[in-house]
Amino acid sequence: MKRFFLPGPESILSIGVLAVFGLAILFPSALTHSDPATGVAKDHLLAPDWTHWFGTDQLGRDVLTRIVYGARETLPAALLATLTGVVFGAFIGGLAALSTPIVDAALSGIIDVLLSIPELLLALTVVILTGFGPVHAAVAVGISQTASFARIIRNLVRSLRAMPYIEAARLSGTGFGGLIWWHFLPNAFRLVLGLAVLRYSMAILSLATLGFLGYGAPPSNAGMGTDDCGRPRLSGDRLVDDYLSRSGPADRRVCNQPPQPRHDTPEGTSAMNTQRPVLDVSHLGISYDGKPAVENISFQTLPGQTLALIGESGSGKSTIAKAIIQMLPPSARLMHGTITLNGISLPDTTPRGLNAIRGRQIGFIPQDPSSSLDPRLPVGRQIEEVLRLHTSQSRSERREHVLHLLEHVGFSEPERRFSQFPHELSGGMKQRVLIAIAVALAPPLIIADEPTSALDVTIQSQILDLLDRLREESGSSVLMITHDLAVARDRAHDMIVLRHGQIAEQNTTRNLFENPRSSYTRKLLADSPAFHSRSATPDRPVSGTQPTIQVKDLTIAYGSRTAVSHISFDVQPGTTHGIIGESGSGKTTLLRCLMGLIPPQSGSVHVHGKDIFSETSEERRQRLRNMQLVYQNPWSSLDPRLTIRRIIEEPLRNYFSEGQTWRQARLHDLLERVHLPLTLLERYPSEISGGQCQRVALARALAAQPDILVLDEFVSALDVTVQARILELLSELQKELNLTFVFVSHDLAVVRQIADTLSIIRYGKQEEYGEAEQIFREPASSYTQILLQSIPGQKHSKAQRSVF
Amino acid sequence: MSSLRHTGIQLIRALLILWGAFTVTFFLLQMMPGDAVMVRFMDPELGLSPEQIEAMRVLYSGSSSPVFQYLHTILRMLHGDFGYSVQLGVPVRTLIVAALPVTLRLAVVGFILSLVWTLLIAVGASLLPARPLRQAFQAIPGFWSAIPLYWSGIFIIQVLSFKLRLLPVVGVGPWEGVILPALAVSLPIAAPQAKLLLQQIEETGRLPFVMAIRTKGASQRSVFFRHILPNSVTPCLTMAGLSFGELIAGAIVTETIFGLNGLGRLTRDAVSGQDVAVLQAVVMIGATGFVAANLMVDLLIPLINPSLRSSAGWKEKSGP
């Protein structure tokens, strides 16, 4: 039952309370011996005592007894009401969400109409229609709740339908019934259950209200509303919140890379600095809930210089950044060490003092520009805020200052930009705004936390150039947190390589690349695609035979907008075609059309010589089996409620009729192919790492025995060392199984590793098409040239002077 | 221009919903088992002959075909004529005109009070210095929503009026008389609103931009009032709009307890007397209140949240 229910301590407590209620309802005589309907006249209106725990009413009836017997009537009736609401609501909502837009619109309209009639009135009307009585009242309350259930369930199912794992299951050959049973129901179950529990308690109140108004149980019965005595609602509230919050985003994952003890200690560094350091971190150690996250970190930053902190996920680089700006989460504890900014010890500063330092002494450039600005305020006001907090400038002075800053970070129309909202700006522009905020008061220290990881490569180099220019002008010291060795090589004077919370190597940039001292740095350098051209594989024929995929003059439109226009390419069997494009280039649209998921406006796609847009449904099924799509996000493309075994078995069940023993053997064979241990089979996607998830996704794709894999940004979310292993696995599989790959990515360095032929697209147009190495060596289009120049890691190291 | 078009679409949508609500209730009420006319005039004590009853039935337009009646009723309603109350024999319009102000006063005061509670709870639960105090404020919505309206109403009368003698319940002016019932009605309305607002505040607080603003040097309080709260109110506003609609028609319990002669009392009497014309009118007033409140919220939200300015759409009836 694990896929449905995981009890925590709070739910156990709630279940306990519910159990007491349940027992009281089932066995009322265990609690009380009195008769709910008859009282002893002389005992009327007694105060609570040992015989009558809750006292007695006007007629001398025991109140506790009446509550217990009232609950006996009302609680099952409320259950009936909620069940009625859930069943009808789920049916209508599910139907609306899963059928055609017209049916959806019609049903949504009906739902809106029903919502507009007040629930109590609707319930009353239904009661009048069906007649009075407890069952009728319960059904009436249920029907009056149906519309709001239907609305919520419709939205829930629609959001589930958009999850990549649902599409992945569909492309694995799972039919409509299978989708409902294996994917929609388990994933919707918790939320609907939580909702139902919440609605259950509301149904009790509604029934009691109906009873109070005289339309529920006949007055002789002891329904809950007929006593002038409110009962505390079931303590299911926490339980529901618990469900809702825990089953909310279904792709919360843990990366389980256990920290391993390191044996080589960082080499001593020879300080030859003449300048006073801006930031001085010494022997820093921080733990989360008692577990050390970073240990023994010491470094200094110098004015006008950039120090890069490099590490993969879980290396502790963000923890260090947060510790410096003193914004660690409450579970974090400073174990030892000091952090000093221009002589001030930051951990010893009061909250008020820190507010004066943040923004004024330390500028912070956050990781993800798209979510780091208040969506509700014009960007000019957001830059102004830092001036308002730290200066005594007047309103007009501040405005002048902001306009100047906007111009300084490269905006051509500062007046217009000032009043624009974040959603009106591109990612690169938002990052410029955030940089303007960070540099507004020329702080001595600027912390840049993965400042360009979310940006396209051409934008990335512009932003980094801007940051370099501002640093040189203001003489600020920059601490750059990054996972990207190539970016660090171009921009940093000194580097610190972190691994599992410890310093693996601390060196000048030049030395680190020419003479890496630690074995981990050497591994990182070897695995970074930016520093290599194609991994040595013999050139395969790129023309001559019948191509596996032929795309001719393909144009795809979304409404009136042309997303992709006139794209043509061939992919030969056993080769890899790379499609490179920045965000908004139309590469995802192209890929979905290639799979036959969206129709083109003109042009054609032939797979194995057959036009995929004039195929029969059986041909389509066969083609989709031969042509598997593998998704970008390792976590959202695997159903969180299924075990790894179930996930890989799905296509085996759908496409092959062989029995359980054959499936078992095939499963083991597939796991071996993607180098996963058998012990993973019974785990859930949330319990394995990102790299392992991608291996599972590959195994699922290979289970259908395809000869084409279409890979969408397949390694983009992975750490560089994991990325390198997955790319190796892809080459290995291609050779062994003679697979044809279409590999879509924004990352030129990665594509260069794997592609034989290449298409470069921009704004939906094919800028270049041809043999990969040829394009990398002699790019013909000016856009390709810019793209290639923007790849980080090509500039000369900046190290002139250094602390180390 | 597009915002004008958006407004137009929303208006048409609202009218369609009203029409739908009318149609649904009309046919539901047509299906009533007992004939309301019969219920009233078949009473042997009145001693009417079958011919006389038939004449009454024609008078209350009960004999023509349902489709004709449907069109007839819709046309009448568009002219502000809601027909006659079978029970009381007076125009429904007269009844409504007398009852509506009472309920509107109750709804408006209760609504404003509920907004005040919601804000107080949100501020207390987020900014009070001691953790136990914040937790106590966080627990209020769950506690309030567990108390049924008829219980809190009676409790309020008992304590505030009878025991403490702060405010009398009977023999007071229209506005004073509405304070206690509005207080009673504001609690269950505020509870889900406050709960949703607390949830939203927590979610907004986790968004990256909040941390980004803290790195500018803004204090916790300033971030709360300038950024977190304004970014959290949108869903609450939607819910508030819905509850205002509910308040107009859902005053039944409150008016019964406090002895107010508003729409709620009218509804109650109409239900027990199966007075179709009155019920139809009350449902239409409730639906109009709901639709109008929603329309207002829909037009208000883009003003508060600029990123929603381009997207249209009826907002979800979220939560309880």
PDB file of C-alpha atoms in Angstrom, chain A residues 333-525:
ATOM      1  CA  ARG A 333      24.583  25.465  12.894  1.00  0.00           C
ATOM      2  CA  LEU A 334      27.957  27.156  12.794  1.00  0.00           C
ATOM      3  CA  MET A 335      30.235  24.560  14.378  1.00  0.00           C
ATOM      4  CA  HIS A 336      33.486  26.451  14.269  1.00  0.00           C
ATOM      5  CA  GLY A 337      35.446  29.052  12.373  1.00  0.00           C
ATOM      6  CA  THR A 338      35.139  32.770  11.668  1.00  0.00           C
ATOM      7  CA  ILE A 339      33.731  34.886   8.834  1.00  0.00           C
ATOM      8  CA  THR A 340      35.113  38.418   8.780  1.00  0.00           C
ATOM      9  CA  LEU A 341      34.144  41.181   6.367  1.00  0.00           C
ATOM     10  CA  ASN A 342      36.507  44.168   6.467  1.00  0.00           C
ATOM     11  CA  GLY A 343      37.243  43.421  10.099  1.00  0.00           C
ATOM     12  CA  ILE A 344      33.623  42.814  11.188  1.00  0.00           C
ATOM     13  CA  SER A 345      32.748  39.341  12.403  1.00  0.00           C
ATOM     14  CA  LEU A 346      29.505  38.471  10.606  1.00  0.00           C
ATOM     15  CA  PRO A 347      28.265  35.639  12.865  1.00  0.00           C
ATOM     16  CA  ASP A 348      28.504  38.026  15.846  1.00  0.00           C
ATOM     17  CA  THR A 349      26.493  40.812  14.182  1.00  0.00           C
ATOM     18  CA  THR A 350      22.933  41.503  15.366  1.00  0.00           C
ATOM     19  CA  PRO A 351      19.996  41.032  12.938  1.00  0.00           C
ATOM     20  CA  ARG A 352      19.689  44.812  12.682  1.00  0.00           C
ATOM     21  CA  GLY A 353      23.392  45.144  11.992  1.00  0.00           C
ATOM     22  CA  LEU A 354      23.172  42.459   9.317  1.00  0.00           C
ATOM     23  CA  ASN A 355      20.353  44.330   7.588  1.00  0.00           C
ATOM     24  CA  ALA A 356      22.675  47.303   7.370  1.00  0.00           C
ATOM     25  CA  ILE A 357      25.466  45.146   5.906  1.00  0.00           C
ATOM     26  CA  ARG A 358      23.390  43.208   3.368  1.00  0.00           C
ATOM     27  CA  GLY A 359      22.964  45.226   0.207  1.00  0.00           C
ATOM     28  CA  ARG A 360      25.402  47.893   1.433  1.00  0.00           C
ATOM     29  CA  GLN A 361      28.572  45.893   2.165  1.00  0.00           C
ATOM     30  CA  ILE A 362      27.606  42.653   0.429  1.00  0.00           C
ATOM     31  CA  GLY A 363      25.813  42.537  -2.908  1.00  0.00           C
ATOM     32  CA  PHE A 364      24.171  39.232  -3.721  1.00  0.00           C
ATOM     33  CA  ILE A 365      23.335  38.006  -7.225  1.00  0.00           C
ATOM     34  CA  PRO A 366      20.937  35.071  -6.926  1.00  0.00           C
ATOM     35  CA  GLN A 367      20.881  31.916  -8.958  1.00  0.00           C
ATOM     36  CA  ASP A 368      17.644  32.001 -10.864  1.00  0.00           C
ATOM     37  CA  PRO A 369      16.750  35.416 -12.334  1.00  0.00           C
ATOM     38  CA  SER A 370      13.259  34.296 -13.334  1.00  0.00           C
ATOM     39  CA  SER A 371      12.111  33.776  -9.747  1.00  0.00           C
ATOM     40  CA  SER A 372      14.276  36.245  -7.859  1.00  0.00           C
ATOM     41  CA  LEU A 373      12.305  39.425  -8.514  1.00  0.00           C
ATOM     42  CA  ASP A 374       8.991  40.343  -6.892  1.00  0.00           C
ATOM     43  CA  PRO A 375       6.500  39.640  -9.711  1.00  0.00           C
ATOM     44  CA  ARG A 376       4.216  42.407  -8.492  1.00  0.00           C
ATOM     45  CA  LEU A 377       6.489  45.443  -8.647  1.00  0.00           C
ATOM     46  CA  PRO A 378       8.089  47.328 -11.535  1.00  0.00           C
ATOM     47  CA  VAL A 379      11.788  46.503 -11.735  1.00  0.00           C
ATOM     48  CA  GLY A 380      12.787  50.136 -11.215  1.00  0.00           C
ATOM     49  CA  ARG A 381      11.075  50.133  -7.826  1.00  0.00           C
ATOM     50  CA  GLN A 382      12.937  46.980  -6.891  1.00  0.00           C
ATOM     51  CA  ILE A 383      16.296  48.567  -7.601  1.00  0.00           C
ATOM     52  CA  GLU A 384      15.121  51.673  -5.775  1.00  0.00           C
ATOM     53  CA  GLU A 385      14.383  49.590  -2.685  1.00  0.00           C
ATOM     54  CA  VAL A 386      18.067  48.964  -1.970  1.00  0.00           C
ATOM     55  CA  LEU A 387      18.717  52.735  -2.164  1.00  0.00           C
ATOM     56  CA  ARG A 388      15.743  53.467   0.083  1.00  0.00           C
ATOM     57  CA  LEU A 389      17.023  51.000   2.661  1.00  0.00           C
ATOM     58  CA  HIS A 390      20.599  52.222   2.814  1.00  0.00           C
ATOM     59  CA  THR A 391      20.757  55.871   1.730  1.00  0.00           C
ATOM     60  CA  SER A 392      19.040  59.089   2.661  1.00  0.00           C
ATOM     61  CA  GLN A 393      18.485  60.062  -0.972  1.00  0.00           C
ATOM     62  CA  SER A 394      15.242  61.791  -1.851  1.00  0.00           C
ATOM     63  CA  ARG A 395      12.696  60.120  -4.092  1.00  0.00           C
ATOM     64  CA  SER A 396      13.821  61.974  -7.207  1.00  0.00           C
ATOM     65  CA  GLU A 397      17.497  61.375  -6.455  1.00  0.00           C
ATOM     66  CA  ARG A 398      16.780  57.692  -6.087  1.00  0.00           C
ATOM     67  CA  ARG A 399      14.969  57.658  -9.420  1.00  0.00           C
ATOM     68  CA  GLU A 400      17.914  59.381 -11.096  1.00  0.00           C
ATOM     69  CA  HIS A 401      20.257  56.879  -9.528  1.00  0.00           C
ATOM     70  CA  VAL A 402      18.167  53.900 -10.681  1.00  0.00           C
ATOM     71  CA  LEU A 403      17.962  55.227 -14.245  1.00  0.00           C
ATOM     72  CA  HIS A 404      21.700  55.623 -14.219  1.00  0.00           C
ATOM     73  CA  LEU A 405      22.163  52.079 -12.912  1.00  0.00           C
ATOM     74  CA  LEU A 406      19.815  50.656 -15.568  1.00  0.00           C
ATOM     75  CA  GLU A 407      21.865  52.333 -18.238  1.00  0.00           C
ATOM     76  CA  HIS A 408      25.056  51.138 -16.610  1.00  0.00           C
ATOM     77  CA  VAL A 409      24.017  47.474 -16.753  1.00  0.00           C
ATOM     78  CA  GLY A 410      23.233  47.799 -20.440  1.00  0.00           C
ATOM     79  CA  PHE A 411      19.592  48.826 -20.845  1.00  0.00           C
ATOM     80  CA  SER A 412      19.062  51.151 -23.773  1.00  0.00           C
ATOM     81  CA  GLU A 413      15.775  52.735 -22.638  1.00  0.00           C
ATOM     82  CA  PRO A 414      16.114  53.110 -18.876  1.00  0.00           C
ATOM     83  CA  GLU A 415      12.937  55.222 -18.551  1.00  0.00           C
ATOM     84  CA  ARG A 416      10.808  52.510 -20.147  1.00  0.00           C
ATOM     85  CA  ARG A 417      12.550  49.684 -18.281  1.00  0.00           C
ATOM     86  CA  PHE A 418      12.029  51.421 -14.946  1.00  0.00           C
ATOM     87  CA  SER A 419       8.281  50.837 -15.038  1.00  0.00           C
ATOM     88  CA  GLN A 420       8.304  47.399 -16.629  1.00  0.00           C
ATOM     89  CA  PHE A 421       7.359  44.314 -14.646  1.00  0.00           C
ATOM     90  CA  PRO A 422       9.560  41.257 -14.329  1.00  0.00           C
ATOM     91  CA  HIS A 423       7.316  39.161 -16.561  1.00  0.00           C
ATOM     92  CA  GLU A 424       7.866  41.627 -19.368  1.00  0.00           C
ATOM     93  CA  LEU A 425      11.634  41.042 -19.359  1.00  0.00           C
ATOM     94  CA  SER A 426      13.708  38.116 -20.632  1.00  0.00           C
ATOM     95  CA  GLY A 427      15.856  36.008 -18.318  1.00  0.00           C
ATOM     96  CA  GLY A 428      19.026  37.843 -19.284  1.00  0.00           C
ATOM     97  CA  MET A 429      17.379  41.236 -18.676  1.00  0.00           C
ATOM     98  CA  LYS A 430      16.155  40.139 -15.259  1.00  0.00           C
ATOM     99  CA  GLN A 431      19.677  39.075 -14.376  1.00  0.00           C
ATOM    100  CA  ARG A 432      20.880  42.549 -15.398  1.00  0.00           C
ATOM    101  CA  VAL A 433      18.302  44.064 -13.033  1.00  0.00           C
ATOM    102  CA  LEU A 434      19.509  41.802 -10.225  1.00  0.00           C
ATOM    103  CA  ILE A 435      23.090  42.776 -10.957  1.00  0.00           C
ATOM    104  CA  ALA A 436      22.053  46.445 -10.843  1.00  0.00           C
ATOM    105  CA  ILE A 437      20.601  45.790  -7.375  1.00  0.00           C
ATOM    106  CA  ALA A 438      23.776  44.039  -6.230  1.00  0.00           C
ATOM    107  CA  VAL A 439      26.146  46.745  -7.476  1.00  0.00           C
ATOM    108  CA  ALA A 440      23.898  49.740  -6.729  1.00  0.00           C
ATOM    109  CA  LEU A 441      25.928  50.858  -3.708  1.00  0.00           C
ATOM    110  CA  ALA A 442      29.298  49.547  -4.952  1.00  0.00           C
ATOM    111  CA  PRO A 443      29.652  47.046  -2.097  1.00  0.00           C
ATOM    112  CA  PRO A 444      33.146  45.781  -1.305  1.00  0.00           C
ATOM    113  CA  LEU A 445      31.987  42.179  -1.713  1.00  0.00           C
ATOM    114  CA  ILE A 446      29.705  40.739  -4.390  1.00  0.00           C
ATOM    115  CA  ILE A 447      28.529  37.152  -4.065  1.00  0.00           C
ATOM    116  CA  ALA A 448      27.349  35.687  -7.363  1.00  0.00           C
ATOM    117  CA  ASP A 449      25.526  32.382  -6.793  1.00  0.00           C
ATOM    118  CA  GLU A 450      25.503  30.507 -10.134  1.00  0.00           C
ATOM    119  CA  PRO A 451      24.754  33.849 -11.816  1.00  0.00           C
ATOM    120  CA  THR A 452      24.377  32.460 -15.338  1.00  0.00           C
ATOM    121  CA  SER A 453      23.416  28.816 -14.949  1.00  0.00           C
ATOM    122  CA  ALA A 454      19.829  29.488 -15.964  1.00  0.00           C
ATOM    123  CA  LEU A 455      20.760  31.543 -19.029  1.00  0.00           C
ATOM    124  CA  ASP A 456      21.517  30.799 -22.678  1.00  0.00           C
ATOM    125  CA  VAL A 457      25.160  30.592 -23.627  1.00  0.00           C
ATOM    126  CA  THR A 458      25.246  33.808 -25.665  1.00  0.00           C
ATOM    127  CA  ILE A 459      23.504  35.713 -22.842  1.00  0.00           C
ATOM    128  CA  GLN A 460      25.767  34.030 -20.317  1.00  0.00           C
ATOM    129  CA  SER A 461      28.914  35.547 -21.758  1.00  0.00           C
ATOM    130  CA  GLN A 462      27.324  39.007 -21.947  1.00  0.00           C
ATOM    131  CA  ILE A 463      26.294  38.858 -18.294  1.00  0.00           C
ATOM    132  CA  LEU A 464      29.706  37.640 -17.194  1.00  0.00           C
ATOM    133  CA  ASP A 465      31.379  40.387 -19.238  1.00  0.00           C
ATOM    134  CA  LEU A 466      29.146  42.921 -17.487  1.00  0.00           C
ATOM    135  CA  LEU A 467      30.045  41.531 -14.101  1.00  0.00           C
ATOM    136  CA  ASP A 468      33.746  41.665 -14.953  1.00  0.00           C
ATOM    137  CA  ARG A 469      33.462  45.275 -16.115  1.00  0.00           C
ATOM    138  CA  LEU A 470      31.607  46.374 -12.980  1.00  0.00           C
ATOM    139  CA  ARG A 471      34.109  44.593 -10.760  1.00  0.00           C
ATOM    140  CA  GLU A 472      37.019  46.330 -12.466  1.00  0.00           C
ATOM    141  CA  GLU A 473      35.328  49.732 -12.201  1.00  0.00           C
ATOM    142  CA  SER A 474      34.280  49.473  -8.573  1.00  0.00           C
ATOM    143  CA  GLY A 475      37.152  47.396  -7.263  1.00  0.00           C
ATOM    144  CA  SER A 476      34.701  45.079  -5.558  1.00  0.00           C
ATOM    145  CA  SER A 477      35.759  41.614  -4.654  1.00  0.00           C
ATOM    146  CA  VAL A 478      33.658  38.906  -6.347  1.00  0.00           C
ATOM    147  CA  LEU A 479      32.963  35.504  -4.879  1.00  0.00           C
ATOM    148  CA  MET A 480      31.523  33.375  -7.669  1.00  0.00           C
ATOM    149  CA  ILE A 481      29.719  30.160  -6.836  1.00  0.00           C
ATOM    150  CA  THR A 482      29.500  27.837  -9.828  1.00  0.00           C
ATOM    151  CA  HIS A 483      29.377  24.240 -10.991  1.00  0.00           C
ATOM    152  CA  ASP A 484      30.910  25.194 -14.316  1.00  0.00           C
ATOM    153  CA  LEU A 485      34.675  24.844 -14.536  1.00  0.00           C
ATOM    154  CA  ALA A 486      34.714  26.523 -17.915  1.00  0.00           C
ATOM    155  CA  VAL A 487      32.956  29.647 -16.618  1.00  0.00           C
ATOM    156  CA  ALA A 488      35.342  29.780 -13.672  1.00  0.00           C
ATOM    157  CA  ARG A 489      38.355  29.407 -15.935  1.00  0.00           C
ATOM    158  CA  ASP A 490      37.329  32.454 -17.950  1.00  0.00           C
ATOM    159  CA  ARG A 491      36.404  34.681 -15.058  1.00  0.00           C
ATOM    160  CA  ALA A 492      38.203  33.778 -11.848  1.00  0.00           C
ATOM    161  CA  HIS A 493      41.666  34.711 -10.655  1.00  0.00           C
ATOM    162  CA  ASP A 494      41.669  31.985  -8.045  1.00  0.00           C
ATOM    163  CA  MET A 495      39.658  28.848  -7.567  1.00  0.00           C
ATOM    164  CA  ILE A 496      38.566  26.601  -4.791  1.00  0.00           C
ATOM    165  CA  VAL A 497      37.336  23.127  -5.722  1.00  0.00           C
ATOM    166  CA  LEU A 498      34.930  21.709  -3.176  1.00  0.00           C
ATOM    167  CA  ARG A 499      33.967  18.102  -2.705  1.00  0.00           C
ATOM    168  CA  HIS A 500      31.643  16.732  -0.018  1.00  0.00           C
ATOM    169  CA  GLY A 501      31.983  19.908   2.006  1.00  0.00           C
ATOM    170  CA  GLN A 502      35.754  20.027   2.029  1.00  0.00           C
ATOM    171  CA  ILE A 503      38.335  21.841  -0.029  1.00  0.00           C
ATOM    172  CA  ALA A 504      39.745  19.453  -2.600  1.00  0.00           C
ATOM    173  CA  GLU A 505      42.032  22.011  -4.181  1.00  0.00           C
ATOM    174  CA  GLN A 506      42.786  25.691  -3.712  1.00  0.00           C
ATOM    175  CA  ASN A 507      44.856  27.193  -6.467  1.00  0.00           C
ATOM    176  CA  THR A 508      45.324  29.972  -8.969  1.00  0.00           C
ATOM    177  CA  THR A 509      43.228  29.460 -12.063  1.00  0.00           C
ATOM    178  CA  ARG A 510      46.227  28.932 -14.311  1.00  0.00           C
ATOM    179  CA  ASN A 511      47.874  26.420 -12.020  1.00  0.00           C
ATOM    180  CA  LEU A 512      44.658  24.560 -11.460  1.00  0.00           C
ATOM    181  CA  PHE A 513      44.225  23.962 -15.173  1.00  0.00           C
ATOM    182  CA  GLU A 514      47.866  23.415 -16.072  1.00  0.00           C
ATOM    183  CA  ASN A 515      48.896  21.548 -12.992  1.00  0.00           C
ATOM    184  CA  PRO A 516      45.951  20.172 -11.075  1.00  0.00           C
ATOM    185  CA  ARG A 517      47.131  18.897  -7.714  1.00  0.00           C
ATOM    186  CA  SER A 518      44.164  16.848  -6.532  1.00  0.00           C
ATOM    187  CA  SER A 519      42.907  13.714  -8.215  1.00  0.00           C
ATOM    188  CA  TYR A 520      39.343  15.013  -7.979  1.00  0.00           C
ATOM    189  CA  THR A 521      40.215  18.141  -9.957  1.00  0.00           C
ATOM    190  CA  ARG A 522      41.830  15.951 -12.609  1.00  0.00           C
ATOM    191  CA  LYS A 523      38.631  13.885 -12.801  1.00  0.00           C
ATOM    192  CA  LEU A 524      36.499  17.020 -13.088  1.00  0.00           C
ATOM    193  CA  LEU A 525      38.706  18.343 -15.863  1.00  0.00           C
TER     194      LEU A 525
END
